[in-house]
Amino acid sequence: MQSQLGSASRISDTDEELKAAAKMFQSASGIFAQLRSAASVMGGQEPTPDLNATALTVLSTLMLAQAQEIFVHKAIQDKMKDAIIAKLAMQAEDLYAETLQVMQKETKVYWEKDWLSTIAGKQAGFIGLANYFQSNVCASKKQIGEQIGRLNLCIDQLKQAQSRSGIQNLFIDYSNKANRLLTEAKKDNDFIYHERVPESMTTVEKVASARIAKPTPVPSKFHTGKDLFEDLVPVPVHQAMASCDVRRTEMVNSRVGQLRDASQLLNSILVSLNLPAALEDQGSLSSVPQSLIDKARMVQDQGGVGQLQRAISELPELVQRNKELLDEADRLLREEEESDQQLRGQLKEKWTRTASDKLNSTFKQNAAKYRMIINNALVADGVVKGKLSQHREAMEALSGGESALANRLPKDSSSHKGTGSANAKEELKQLMRAVESLKAERESLESKLKTITFDLKTPFLRALAQDGAINEAVLSVELLGNAFSIYDPAVKSSIEKQEELIAAIQQKNGEYFGRGHGVDQVDANSRDNVMRQLAEGFDAFTDLQSNVREGTKFYNDLTQLLLTYQNKVSDYCFARKTEKEELLKDVTRNASSNNTAQVPPPRPPQPIIPTTPYTSTTLPNAPIAPPGAIPAQNPPYYGTYPPYPNTLYQQGMPMPYHQQAVPYPYTPMPAGYNPYGAYAPIPQPQQNYPYPIQPTMQQYPPPYAQQHPPPPPQ
């Protein structure tokens, strides 16, 4: 993998790409070296050829050679000194030479056919490159003779590189440069320096090498993030965790439902008492109570009634999408079952596969459950729409802000004025603040309940290891009881605290406003009743926002479930279609074989042989019979193919429309989904259906040589 990444990293040979490729190749070299040491301690078991110690040595050295090659290219791009580039290139040549030497000795490993030629070409090519850059060093020192010798060696090695690798343009740029520099150096040497050119480069000092590429030690973990297989557990543990998670969700919904029911009860009591708006409306009739202004601001921050209406209008589209998915799955099941019933009615007992209505019963049950869920959701959507219609006017007034509220509230003095003491009023305000504090605590508690998490994997794994099985019900109850033990008292305390608050609010409200406050609802247009309607509209808006969010999430989650369900149905129908086609072929083949065996074909007619023999005039090339010899019977035709016998209905021959006698392989069911796991296996067709062995037929007509033997020698 590291070598593949290193090779793929070199697209345009930028600095970042070269660095990444060199890092990958060095890492790959370290991995192969680690595998080599691991293969040597396999306990006497002979490794496979790709894990052979020699093969791993070759691969490790080859990765280093490619990394060193990258360093050579990087040095050339950075325009480093020629002496440094020559040393780097010489080290690359040493690594390629070492790789090539081991590959040629190893005969148990079958390398790719172009590996040897490519490595041999690069080994010669880097000798040429090393001498090319070293010749530049000689030129800077005015050592023209050595420069010419190294350029000659460079050109020769680059030609060998092209020849060995079979790549004609390998190092072609440096070959052209070397030829040009060689021409210039020879000209300067002939006219100016007159230095002796070495006849053999063995007398010249070899270019030194500089090794930069080194194997990277294998780290303990390549992936520093989360382990991809960390959450992988046995199937029984996974099933137990899923069941426990369902129980947890039910318990969370139960606690959240209790808190929401209590909050709705509290809000309804406050609305009936017109609190806290009645406390704030004891001054000027032209002003709007502060609690209504705060509620209007909250409604505006959430988009107002317009945003709520748009969110509700999107629900039918989500419902329609889920219906279409479910209808398509039902259509596939219905068509497959109808096709099976039709063929079963036509072929009777020959149609031996399991009936579709027995196999797709689980799918039908799931479809019925999904359809019931959608119908229940539609009922809930109707409740949401009805609630919006009922409180729409109040929501629109709240969405309009303080000015809309001022226009909505009557300016008469019909509001109920408080007649109690100032202490009762102050205590009532404190109770309103306690109500707000209680609501905030419940929101926090509800959020904690929805995000409650605890370790499920460890207890289930421990139970499976100790007992060999998992008692999911008992273990889940214990785990969930421990997890909810800190939240259940809080839920109970919140409900009890609300009961105390309601009793205190009703008592103080009676002391301040009188016992009739909140009961007289005769005048629907009174200021108290309008404020009560606005408070109900705000509570309805808050509930609808929560309902729409939950409804949208519900439909999106249901879409994913229906997609999975539809895919399973599609796999099932495809498997049944494949099985149907195979069974039809078998039934047709068996029926054709039975018909052939019951009705024997007629025997071919006997050939009619003419009585008049051919003469030398009619058959020029035929031999002349001796005198007195009985003329042999001649074939009826000469020069053309004789008429073949009627082999169409020859005994044992196949019918002309039969398929060729080739063993027909049985196509297995798709591996991803096997709907037949719980049912009896379907009879498999036989693997070979050879045609009956045809009887040996006497050649007809007889060969010409048998009918007309040559005359005896004279």
XYZ file of C-alpha atoms in Angstrom:
714
model
C 0.000 0.000 0.000
C 2.783 2.433 0.883
C 4.580 1.748 -2.401
C 1.350 2.288 -4.334
C 0.795 5.586 -2.545
C 4.362 6.612 -3.265
C 3.996 5.836 -6.947
C 0.648 7.629 -7.155
C 2.015 10.711 -5.382
C 4.274 11.621 -8.306
C 2.005 13.469 -10.695
C 3.807 16.694 -11.497
C 6.917 16.119 -9.294
C 6.378 19.163 -7.121
C 8.340 19.487 -3.888
C 5.424 18.249 -1.794
C 4.802 15.286 -4.086
C 8.480 14.278 -4.108
C 8.705 14.493 -0.329
C 5.529 12.426 0.107
C 6.684 9.801 -2.398
C 10.125 9.473 -0.774
C 8.485 9.084 2.639
C 6.158 6.366 1.343
C 8.931 4.392 -0.374
C 11.142 4.480 2.733
C 8.194 3.350 4.842
C 7.519 0.504 2.388
C 11.173 -0.546 2.615
C 10.916 -0.710 6.393
C 7.720 -2.780 6.185
C 9.295 -5.323 3.833
C 12.336 -5.541 6.085
C 10.063 -6.152 9.089
C 8.203 -8.867 7.185
C 11.520 -10.496 6.326
C 12.449 -10.771 9.995
C 8.955 -12.032 10.840
C 9.069 -14.669 8.081
C 12.299 -16.069 9.515
C 10.589 -17.011 12.789
C 7.523 -18.773 11.407
C 8.296 -21.949 13.325
C 9.640 -24.028 10.452
C 6.672 -23.442 8.195
C 7.750 -22.640 4.664
C 6.475 -19.218 3.618
C 4.745 -18.482 0.355
C 6.937 -17.223 -2.523
C 5.952 -13.614 -1.980
C 7.011 -13.873 1.684
C 10.280 -15.590 0.877
C 13.229 -13.913 2.607
C 14.974 -13.297 -0.706
C 11.858 -11.803 -2.277
C 11.361 -9.482 0.694
C 15.016 -8.441 0.487
C 14.538 -7.558 -3.172
C 11.408 -5.546 -2.463
C 12.977 -3.701 0.475
C 16.067 -2.766 -1.559
C 13.936 -1.798 -4.550
C 11.869 0.579 -2.403
C 15.097 2.190 -1.142
C 16.399 2.534 -4.705
C 13.213 4.342 -5.746
C 13.422 6.618 -2.713
C 17.077 7.404 -3.564
C 16.023 8.114 -7.149
C 13.531 10.677 -5.847
C 16.298 12.370 -3.876
C 18.338 12.583 -7.097
C 15.443 14.296 -8.902
C 14.937 16.630 -5.951
C 18.621 17.611 -5.958
C 18.499 18.289 -9.707
C 15.363 20.423 -9.308
C 16.966 22.394 -6.482
C 20.103 22.927 -8.647
C 22.463 21.550 -6.060
C 26.158 21.109 -6.713
C 27.147 18.644 -9.418
C 29.373 16.715 -7.025
C 26.458 16.096 -4.639
C 24.127 15.028 -7.448
C 26.794 12.649 -8.774
C 27.151 11.006 -5.335
C 23.375 10.645 -4.966
C 23.069 9.123 -8.440
C 25.900 6.702 -7.712
C 24.121 5.512 -4.564
C 20.933 4.957 -6.577
C 22.976 2.870 -9.025
C 24.374 0.781 -6.162
C 20.873 0.052 -4.831
C 19.509 -0.882 -8.257
C 22.542 -3.077 -8.879
C 22.046 -4.851 -5.551
C 18.382 -5.384 -6.356
C 19.148 -6.729 -9.827
C 21.793 -9.112 -8.503
C 19.447 -10.722 -5.962
C 16.578 -10.914 -8.472
C 18.710 -12.767 -10.977
C 19.744 -15.319 -8.359
C 16.214 -15.948 -7.069
C 14.390 -18.478 -9.251
C 11.455 -19.344 -6.963
C 9.793 -15.975 -7.329
C 8.172 -15.093 -10.627
C 8.678 -11.382 -11.075
C 6.779 -9.243 -13.518
C 8.326 -9.619 -16.952
C 9.315 -5.968 -17.230
C 10.810 -5.654 -13.742
C 14.226 -7.069 -14.598
C 14.589 -5.025 -17.767
C 13.465 -1.806 -16.083
C 15.791 -2.247 -13.099
C 18.710 -3.157 -15.362
C 18.023 -0.068 -17.455
C 17.892 2.212 -14.420
C 21.077 0.705 -13.007
C 22.965 1.570 -16.206
C 21.190 4.911 -16.466
C 22.284 6.112 -13.016
C 25.894 5.154 -13.794
C 25.574 7.450 -16.779
C 23.999 10.224 -14.699
C 26.695 9.974 -12.023
C 29.443 10.302 -14.627
C 27.572 13.096 -16.406
C 27.483 15.290 -13.318
C 31.024 14.259 -12.338
C 32.181 15.365 -15.797
C 30.839 18.813 -14.965
C 33.001 18.749 -11.841
C 36.011 17.830 -13.999
C 35.204 20.666 -16.402
C 35.162 23.166 -13.532
C 38.624 21.892 -12.501
C 39.910 22.033 -16.120
C 40.417 18.260 -16.146
C 39.365 17.971 -19.780
C 40.778 14.505 -20.365
C 38.842 12.982 -17.478
C 35.781 14.969 -18.523
C 35.883 13.442 -21.996
C 36.344 9.952 -20.555
C 33.396 10.333 -18.210
C 31.206 11.727 -20.984
C 32.094 8.751 -23.181
C 31.170 6.405 -20.328
C 27.985 8.378 -19.698
C 26.837 8.115 -23.312
C 27.655 4.418 -23.439
C 25.752 3.671 -20.211
C 22.719 5.718 -21.258
C 22.560 3.756 -24.512
C 22.729 0.516 -22.528
C 19.928 1.801 -20.294
C 17.702 2.357 -23.312
C 18.631 -1.016 -24.754
C 18.110 -2.995 -21.532
C 14.822 -1.373 -20.591
C 13.371 -1.277 -24.087
C 12.439 2.378 -23.525
C 14.032 4.437 -26.258
C 13.459 7.799 -24.602
C 14.837 6.791 -21.192
C 17.263 9.527 -20.037
C 17.120 10.935 -23.575
C 17.598 14.530 -22.387
C 20.830 13.740 -20.585
C 22.023 11.663 -23.535
C 21.610 14.661 -25.855
C 23.318 16.973 -23.370
C 26.217 14.562 -22.948
C 26.739 14.326 -26.713
C 26.746 18.098 -27.014
C 29.180 18.548 -24.123
C 31.416 15.785 -25.492
C 31.674 17.533 -28.854
C 32.607 20.810 -27.180
C 35.115 19.158 -24.842
C 36.856 17.310 -27.677
C 37.095 20.503 -29.668
C 38.603 22.387 -26.725
C 41.014 19.566 -25.988
C 42.169 19.322 -29.598
C 42.814 23.036 -29.928
C 43.756 24.150 -26.419
C 44.442 21.598 -23.682
C 45.795 18.538 -25.505
C 45.233 16.341 -22.440
C 45.376 12.584 -22.632
C 41.980 10.900 -22.585
C 41.853 7.740 -20.424
C 41.518 4.661 -22.574
C 39.722 2.789 -19.787
C 37.721 4.265 -16.948
C 39.000 1.563 -14.600
C 42.091 3.683 -14.067
C 39.941 6.678 -13.072
C 38.687 7.084 -9.542
C 35.127 5.867 -9.089
C 32.475 8.385 -8.138
C 31.771 8.277 -4.422
C 28.221 7.576 -3.220
C 26.054 9.381 -0.672
C 23.175 7.432 0.847
C 20.164 9.412 2.024
C 17.293 6.934 1.647
C 16.960 4.651 4.662
C 14.250 2.206 5.748
C 11.727 3.754 8.099
C 11.117 1.647 11.222
C 7.634 0.194 11.366
C 5.539 2.105 13.944
C 3.362 0.313 16.445
C 0.262 1.958 14.890
C 0.045 3.463 11.425
C -3.308 5.100 12.066
C -3.114 7.631 14.852
C -6.875 8.267 14.914
C -9.688 5.964 15.925
C -9.231 2.302 15.104
C -11.601 1.318 12.303
C -12.229 -2.085 13.916
C -12.556 -0.816 17.465
C -16.334 -1.164 17.488
C -16.366 -4.583 15.808
C -18.075 -7.119 18.100
C -19.517 -10.639 17.734
C -23.010 -10.942 16.306
C -24.684 -11.937 19.622
C -23.140 -8.917 21.322
C -24.235 -6.642 18.484
C -27.802 -7.932 18.690
C -27.873 -7.525 22.466
C -26.533 -3.985 22.201
C -29.201 -3.118 19.627
C -31.981 -4.492 21.844
C -30.633 -2.645 24.865
C -30.464 0.566 22.858
C -34.147 0.164 21.953
C -34.972 -0.226 25.629
C -32.928 2.870 26.435
C -34.805 4.902 23.824
C -38.139 3.787 25.244
C -37.104 4.766 28.752
C -35.821 8.165 27.582
C -39.062 8.858 25.718
C -41.057 7.870 28.778
C -39.174 10.310 31.068
C -39.250 13.106 28.514
C -42.963 12.526 27.994
C -43.608 12.855 31.729
C -41.748 16.165 31.839
C -43.544 17.534 28.779
C -46.971 16.506 30.051
C -46.233 18.240 33.355
C -45.066 21.382 31.545
C -48.203 21.469 29.392
C -50.355 21.130 32.496
C -48.492 23.985 34.158
C -48.816 26.199 31.080
C -52.549 25.505 30.789
C -53.111 26.482 34.438
C -51.091 29.687 34.024
C -52.996 30.532 30.835
C -56.336 29.991 32.584
C -55.208 32.386 35.311
C -53.762 34.795 32.712
C -50.425 34.796 34.486
C -47.980 36.460 34.447
C -49.584 38.909 31.984
C -52.321 39.877 34.495
C -49.695 40.972 37.023
C -47.931 43.167 34.454
C -51.151 44.721 33.109
C -52.028 46.666 36.214
C -50.798 50.014 34.854
C -51.597 51.889 31.626
C -53.935 50.164 29.177
C -51.885 51.403 26.202
C -48.795 49.443 27.200
C -48.084 45.792 26.419
C -47.135 43.478 29.293
C -43.414 42.679 29.346
C -44.023 38.923 29.346
C -45.891 39.192 26.031
C -43.106 41.330 24.559
C -40.544 38.674 25.555
C -42.675 35.941 24.025
C -43.084 37.916 20.797
C -39.315 38.387 20.593
C -38.732 34.646 20.999
C -41.254 33.903 18.245
C -39.557 36.378 15.900
C -36.120 34.918 16.625
C -37.364 31.502 15.487
C -38.735 32.834 12.186
C -42.294 33.530 13.211
C -45.403 31.853 11.930
C -44.159 32.051 8.325
C -41.160 29.824 8.992
C -43.355 27.422 10.934
C -45.830 27.264 8.040
C -43.053 26.492 5.541
C -41.686 23.716 7.744
C -45.141 22.167 8.078
C -45.734 22.401 4.318
C -42.584 20.303 3.691
C -43.941 17.344 5.652
C -46.253 16.078 2.854
C -43.275 15.853 0.484
C -41.400 13.707 2.994
C -44.476 11.522 3.438
C -44.883 11.113 -0.322
C -41.239 10.101 -0.713
C -41.608 7.378 1.900
C -44.866 6.193 0.331
C -43.219 5.880 -3.073
C -40.392 3.784 -1.638
C -42.844 1.492 0.121
C -45.116 1.244 -2.942
C -42.174 0.318 -5.177
C -41.123 -2.449 -2.800
C -44.712 -3.743 -2.702
C -44.872 -3.692 -6.500
C -41.702 -5.789 -6.799
C -43.032 -8.355 -4.337
C -46.446 -8.478 -6.019
C -45.045 -8.950 -9.536
C -42.651 -11.658 -8.384
C -45.411 -13.544 -6.586
C -47.815 -13.254 -9.543
C -45.144 -14.603 -11.897
C -44.503 -17.539 -9.576
C -48.215 -18.346 -9.295
C -48.676 -18.167 -13.066
C -45.810 -20.571 -13.773
C -46.963 -22.875 -10.980
C -50.408 -23.031 -12.561
C -48.966 -23.814 -15.994
C -46.295 -26.361 -15.035
C -48.106 -27.978 -12.083
C -45.885 -30.503 -10.290
C -42.865 -29.674 -12.476
C -42.587 -26.300 -10.745
C -40.739 -27.595 -7.675
C -39.384 -24.468 -6.051
C -40.748 -22.959 -2.825
C -43.819 -20.790 -3.281
C -43.279 -17.038 -3.126
C -46.051 -16.456 -0.579
C -44.070 -18.533 1.921
C -40.798 -16.701 1.329
C -42.027 -13.118 1.224
C -44.226 -13.267 4.312
C -41.605 -11.466 6.398
C -41.352 -8.722 3.795
C -45.120 -8.310 3.774
C -45.236 -8.067 7.556
C -42.540 -5.394 7.548
C -44.370 -3.512 4.805
C -47.574 -3.586 6.846
C -45.709 -2.218 9.868
C -44.129 0.559 7.817
C -47.491 1.486 6.325
C -49.092 1.597 9.768
C -46.261 3.858 10.966
C -46.832 6.209 8.034
C -50.589 6.298 8.701
C -50.002 7.157 12.360
C -47.590 9.877 11.307
C -50.220 11.301 8.972
C -52.643 11.498 11.900
C -50.005 13.367 13.892
C -49.470 15.738 10.951
C -53.191 16.447 10.954
C -53.063 17.340 14.647
C -50.156 19.709 13.968
C -52.038 21.430 11.152
C -55.175 21.744 13.281
C -53.224 23.267 16.129
C -51.640 25.780 13.750
C -55.028 26.747 12.355
C -56.515 27.166 15.844
C -53.809 29.527 17.133
C -52.776 31.175 13.871
C -54.129 34.634 14.724
C -52.294 34.747 18.051
C -49.069 33.516 16.399
C -49.316 36.176 13.699
C -49.757 38.870 16.385
C -46.699 37.555 18.238
C -44.733 37.428 14.960
C -45.548 41.089 14.342
C -43.778 42.300 17.482
C -44.788 44.853 20.080
C -46.749 47.081 17.679
C -48.904 44.185 16.491
C -49.542 43.165 20.092
C -50.589 46.713 21.017
C -53.093 46.725 18.142
C -54.351 43.282 19.104
C -55.008 44.111 22.780
C -58.274 45.994 23.561
C -57.925 49.431 25.140
C -60.931 49.061 27.452
C -60.854 48.626 31.210
C -62.385 45.180 31.139
C -59.258 43.543 32.504
C -59.496 42.178 36.007
C -57.691 44.458 38.463
C -55.959 43.117 41.502
C -57.506 44.066 44.821
C -55.191 42.216 47.177
C -52.229 43.374 49.179
C -48.837 44.280 47.796
C -47.304 41.328 49.628
C -49.585 38.914 47.800
C -48.634 40.512 44.499
C -44.914 40.248 45.260
C -45.247 36.624 46.345
C -47.122 35.896 43.108
C -44.269 37.434 41.094
C -41.760 35.273 42.953
C -43.836 32.223 42.123
C -43.737 33.231 38.423
C -39.956 33.452 38.611
C -39.899 30.003 40.221
C -41.976 28.700 37.305
C -39.444 30.024 34.802
C -36.619 28.469 36.787
C -38.473 25.139 36.828
C -38.908 25.238 33.033
C -35.193 25.926 32.534
C -34.282 22.997 34.794
C -36.570 20.729 32.808
C -35.007 21.741 29.495
C -31.567 20.891 30.885
C -32.827 17.601 32.327
C -34.501 16.673 29.029
C -31.275 17.372 27.135
C -29.307 15.140 29.527
C -31.840 12.342 29.168
C -31.608 12.418 25.373
C -27.807 12.239 25.434
C -27.431 9.615 28.143
C -24.721 7.082 27.247
C -23.036 4.200 29.023
C -20.774 1.283 28.126
C -22.737 -1.573 26.586
C -19.975 -3.475 24.835
C -17.844 -4.450 27.822
C -20.632 -6.047 29.961
C -22.056 -7.992 27.015
C -18.607 -9.199 25.917
C -17.848 -10.290 29.477
C -21.146 -12.162 29.717
C -20.534 -13.900 26.390
C -17.026 -14.933 27.435
C -18.137 -16.279 30.835
C -21.426 -17.985 30.007
C -21.203 -18.521 26.256
C -24.566 -16.748 25.874
C -26.126 -13.392 26.729
C -29.270 -12.934 28.805
C -30.037 -9.595 27.224
C -33.237 -8.808 29.127
C -31.757 -9.250 32.621
C -28.472 -7.548 31.800
C -30.179 -4.637 30.019
C -32.503 -3.975 32.951
C -29.544 -3.887 35.292
C -27.491 -1.581 33.070
C -30.380 0.774 32.343
C -31.354 0.879 35.998
C -27.860 1.996 36.942
C -27.744 4.579 34.154
C -31.143 6.137 34.988
C -30.689 5.984 38.741
C -29.405 9.573 38.846
C -32.126 10.957 36.528
C -35.294 9.299 37.828
C -35.151 11.135 41.186
C -34.679 14.428 39.336
C -37.762 13.770 37.170
C -39.832 12.848 40.215
C -38.605 15.890 42.162
C -39.452 18.215 39.260
C -43.025 16.925 39.076
C -43.497 17.186 42.857
C -42.097 20.707 42.847
C -44.578 21.672 40.139
C -47.516 20.432 42.216
C -46.386 22.594 45.119
C -45.989 25.608 42.800
C -49.454 25.159 41.301
C -51.061 25.012 44.741
C -49.190 28.143 45.881
C -49.994 30.032 42.659
C -53.699 29.295 42.913
C -53.736 30.399 46.571
C -51.859 33.672 45.989
C -53.817 34.386 42.807
C -57.057 34.128 44.811
C -55.687 36.401 47.515
C -54.661 39.101 45.052
C -57.226 38.917 42.211
C -60.095 37.267 44.027
C -61.576 33.825 43.667
C -63.325 34.605 40.372
C -60.192 35.487 38.436
C -59.573 33.227 35.536
C -63.054 31.684 35.615
C -65.243 34.297 33.929
C -64.905 33.703 30.182
C -68.127 35.408 29.032
C -66.559 38.338 27.256
C -64.288 36.756 24.615
C -62.986 40.126 23.464
C -61.955 41.355 26.928
C -58.342 42.350 27.456
C -57.742 39.433 29.823
C -59.061 36.922 27.308
C -56.920 38.351 24.482
C -53.807 38.133 26.606
C -54.831 34.594 27.486
C -55.146 33.759 23.780
C -51.722 35.242 23.066
C -50.193 33.150 25.839
C -51.869 30.026 24.437
C -50.592 30.945 20.970
C -47.032 31.197 22.266
C -47.258 27.807 23.982
C -48.734 26.297 20.820
C -45.948 27.838 18.712
C -43.291 26.334 20.990
C -44.938 22.918 20.875
C -45.360 23.032 17.112
C -41.704 23.944 16.593
C -40.689 20.897 18.590
C -43.233 18.700 16.802
C -42.093 19.783 13.344
C -38.431 19.154 14.157
C -39.241 15.708 15.464
C -41.511 14.993 12.499
C -38.862 15.980 9.976
C -36.254 13.822 11.711
C -38.727 10.954 11.897
C -39.483 11.029 8.163
C -35.785 11.277 7.237
C -34.929 8.317 9.468
C -37.843 6.382 8.016
C -36.528 7.088 4.513
C -33.231 5.394 5.374
C -35.066 2.370 6.774
C -37.257 2.122 3.688
C -34.239 2.371 1.387
C -32.645 -0.549 3.205
C -35.923 -2.452 3.037
C -36.290 -1.756 -0.692
C -32.732 -2.931 -1.369
C -33.426 -6.201 0.421
C -36.612 -6.675 -1.584
C -34.734 -5.965 -4.812
C -32.075 -8.548 -3.908
C -34.770 -11.087 -3.106
C -36.596 -10.481 -6.400
C -33.360 -10.703 -8.380
C -32.488 -13.991 -6.700
C -35.946 -15.376 -7.415
C -35.735 -14.250 -11.034
C -32.399 -16.013 -11.474
C -33.796 -19.141 -9.877
C -36.877 -18.988 -12.122
C -34.790 -18.771 -15.280
C -32.640 -21.727 -14.229
C -35.663 -23.859 -13.369
C -37.360 -22.994 -16.669
C -34.270 -24.117 -18.563
C -34.210 -27.400 -16.646
C -37.907 -28.041 -17.237
C -37.590 -27.294 -20.951
C -34.501 -29.478 -21.279
C -36.109 -32.422 -19.489
C -39.261 -32.152 -21.596
C -37.246 -32.108 -24.816
C -35.181 -35.132 -23.749
C -38.329 -37.109 -22.925
C -39.901 -36.343 -26.313
C -36.745 -37.442 -28.127
C -36.593 -40.742 -26.246
C -40.297 -41.625 -26.835
C -40.503 -41.020 -30.635
C -37.694 -42.848 -32.481
C -36.705 -41.149 -35.730
C -37.094 -43.032 -39.060
C -34.129 -44.896 -40.420
C -32.353 -43.306 -43.373
C -33.174 -44.726 -46.854
C -30.753 -47.070 -48.570
C -28.584 -45.449 -51.243
C -29.491 -46.034 -54.869
C -26.470 -47.218 -56.862
C -26.622 -46.815 -60.642
C -26.189 -49.990 -62.697
C -24.233 -48.335 -65.499
C -20.542 -48.105 -64.625
C -18.432 -45.164 -65.502
C -16.141 -45.546 -68.483
C -12.835 -43.976 -69.218
C -14.606 -41.324 -71.193
C -16.909 -40.339 -68.404
C -14.259 -40.807 -65.718
C -10.913 -39.950 -67.255
C -8.829 -40.469 -64.157
C -10.410 -43.792 -63.162
C -8.275 -46.901 -63.651
C -9.231 -49.270 -66.512
C -10.460 -52.675 -65.390
C -8.712 -55.691 -66.928
C -10.586 -57.748 -69.496
C -13.023 -60.214 -68.049
C -13.142 -58.505 -64.713
C -16.501 -57.798 -63.143
C -17.067 -54.089 -63.203
C -17.232 -52.592 -59.693
C -20.139 -50.490 -58.595
C -19.324 -46.844 -59.004
C -20.538 -44.038 -56.729
C -23.503 -42.067 -58.012
C -21.586 -38.781 -58.209
C -18.066 -37.725 -58.959
C -16.498 -34.336 -58.520
C -19.136 -33.161 -56.033
C -20.019 -34.010 -52.416
C -22.206 -37.094 -52.181
C -25.619 -36.589 -50.633
C -25.359 -37.099 -46.851
C -27.794 -39.381 -45.102
C -30.687 -37.819 -43.236
C -29.004 -37.257 -39.896
C -31.760 -34.941 -38.694
C -33.648 -37.808 -37.062
C -30.824 -40.300 -36.780
C -31.165 -42.560 -33.750
C -29.501 -40.943 -30.762
C -28.944 -37.581 -32.456
C -30.262 -34.430 -30.774
C -33.177 -32.440 -32.102
C -32.127 -29.525 -34.311
C -33.462 -26.950 -31.872
C -31.741 -28.498 -28.832
C -29.110 -26.567 -26.969
C -25.583 -27.943 -27.265
C -24.699 -30.517 -24.661
C -22.631 -28.351 -22.403
C -22.744 -28.800 -18.617
C -24.851 -25.902 -17.393
C -23.442 -24.292 -14.228
C -25.918 -23.438 -11.542
C -25.836 -19.733 -10.766
C -25.624 -19.229 -6.992
C -27.748 -16.733 -5.118
C -26.236 -13.303 -4.436
C -23.876 -13.445 -1.488
C -25.118 -10.165 -0.006
C -28.638 -11.425 0.785
C -29.992 -14.961 1.107
C -33.753 -14.999 1.687
C -33.831 -18.781 1.661
C -31.783 -19.346 4.788
C -34.795 -20.552 6.829
C -36.302 -22.816 4.175
C -35.516 -26.139 2.596
C -32.886 -26.002 -0.127
C -34.095 -25.786 -3.675
C -33.280 -28.858 -5.777
C -30.125 -28.212 -7.671
C -29.912 -29.059 -11.365
C -27.505 -31.757 -12.379
C -24.128 -30.596 -13.499
C -23.782 -32.627 -16.695
C -26.301 -33.339 -19.391
C -24.308 -35.143 -22.078
C -26.195 -36.305 -25.097
C -26.507 -40.062 -25.629
C -23.462 -41.596 -27.201
C -24.176 -41.922 -30.864
C -23.725 -45.345 -32.380
C -20.830 -45.853 -34.685
C -22.119 -45.461 -38.234
C -20.593 -47.177 -41.171
C -19.213 -44.620 -43.521
C -21.597 -43.983 -46.326
C -20.960 -44.203 -49.148
C -17.738 -46.325 -48.971
C -14.527 -44.660 -49.979
C -13.793 -44.601 -53.636
C -10.691 -46.731 -53.187
C -12.787 -49.535 -51.710
C -15.302 -49.435 -54.512
C -12.675 -49.286 -57.296
C -9.514 -51.086 -56.274
C -6.548 -50.358 -58.492
C -5.829 -52.925 -61.206
C -3.118 -55.479 -60.539
C 0.257 -54.614 -61.973
C 0.719 -55.824 -65.536
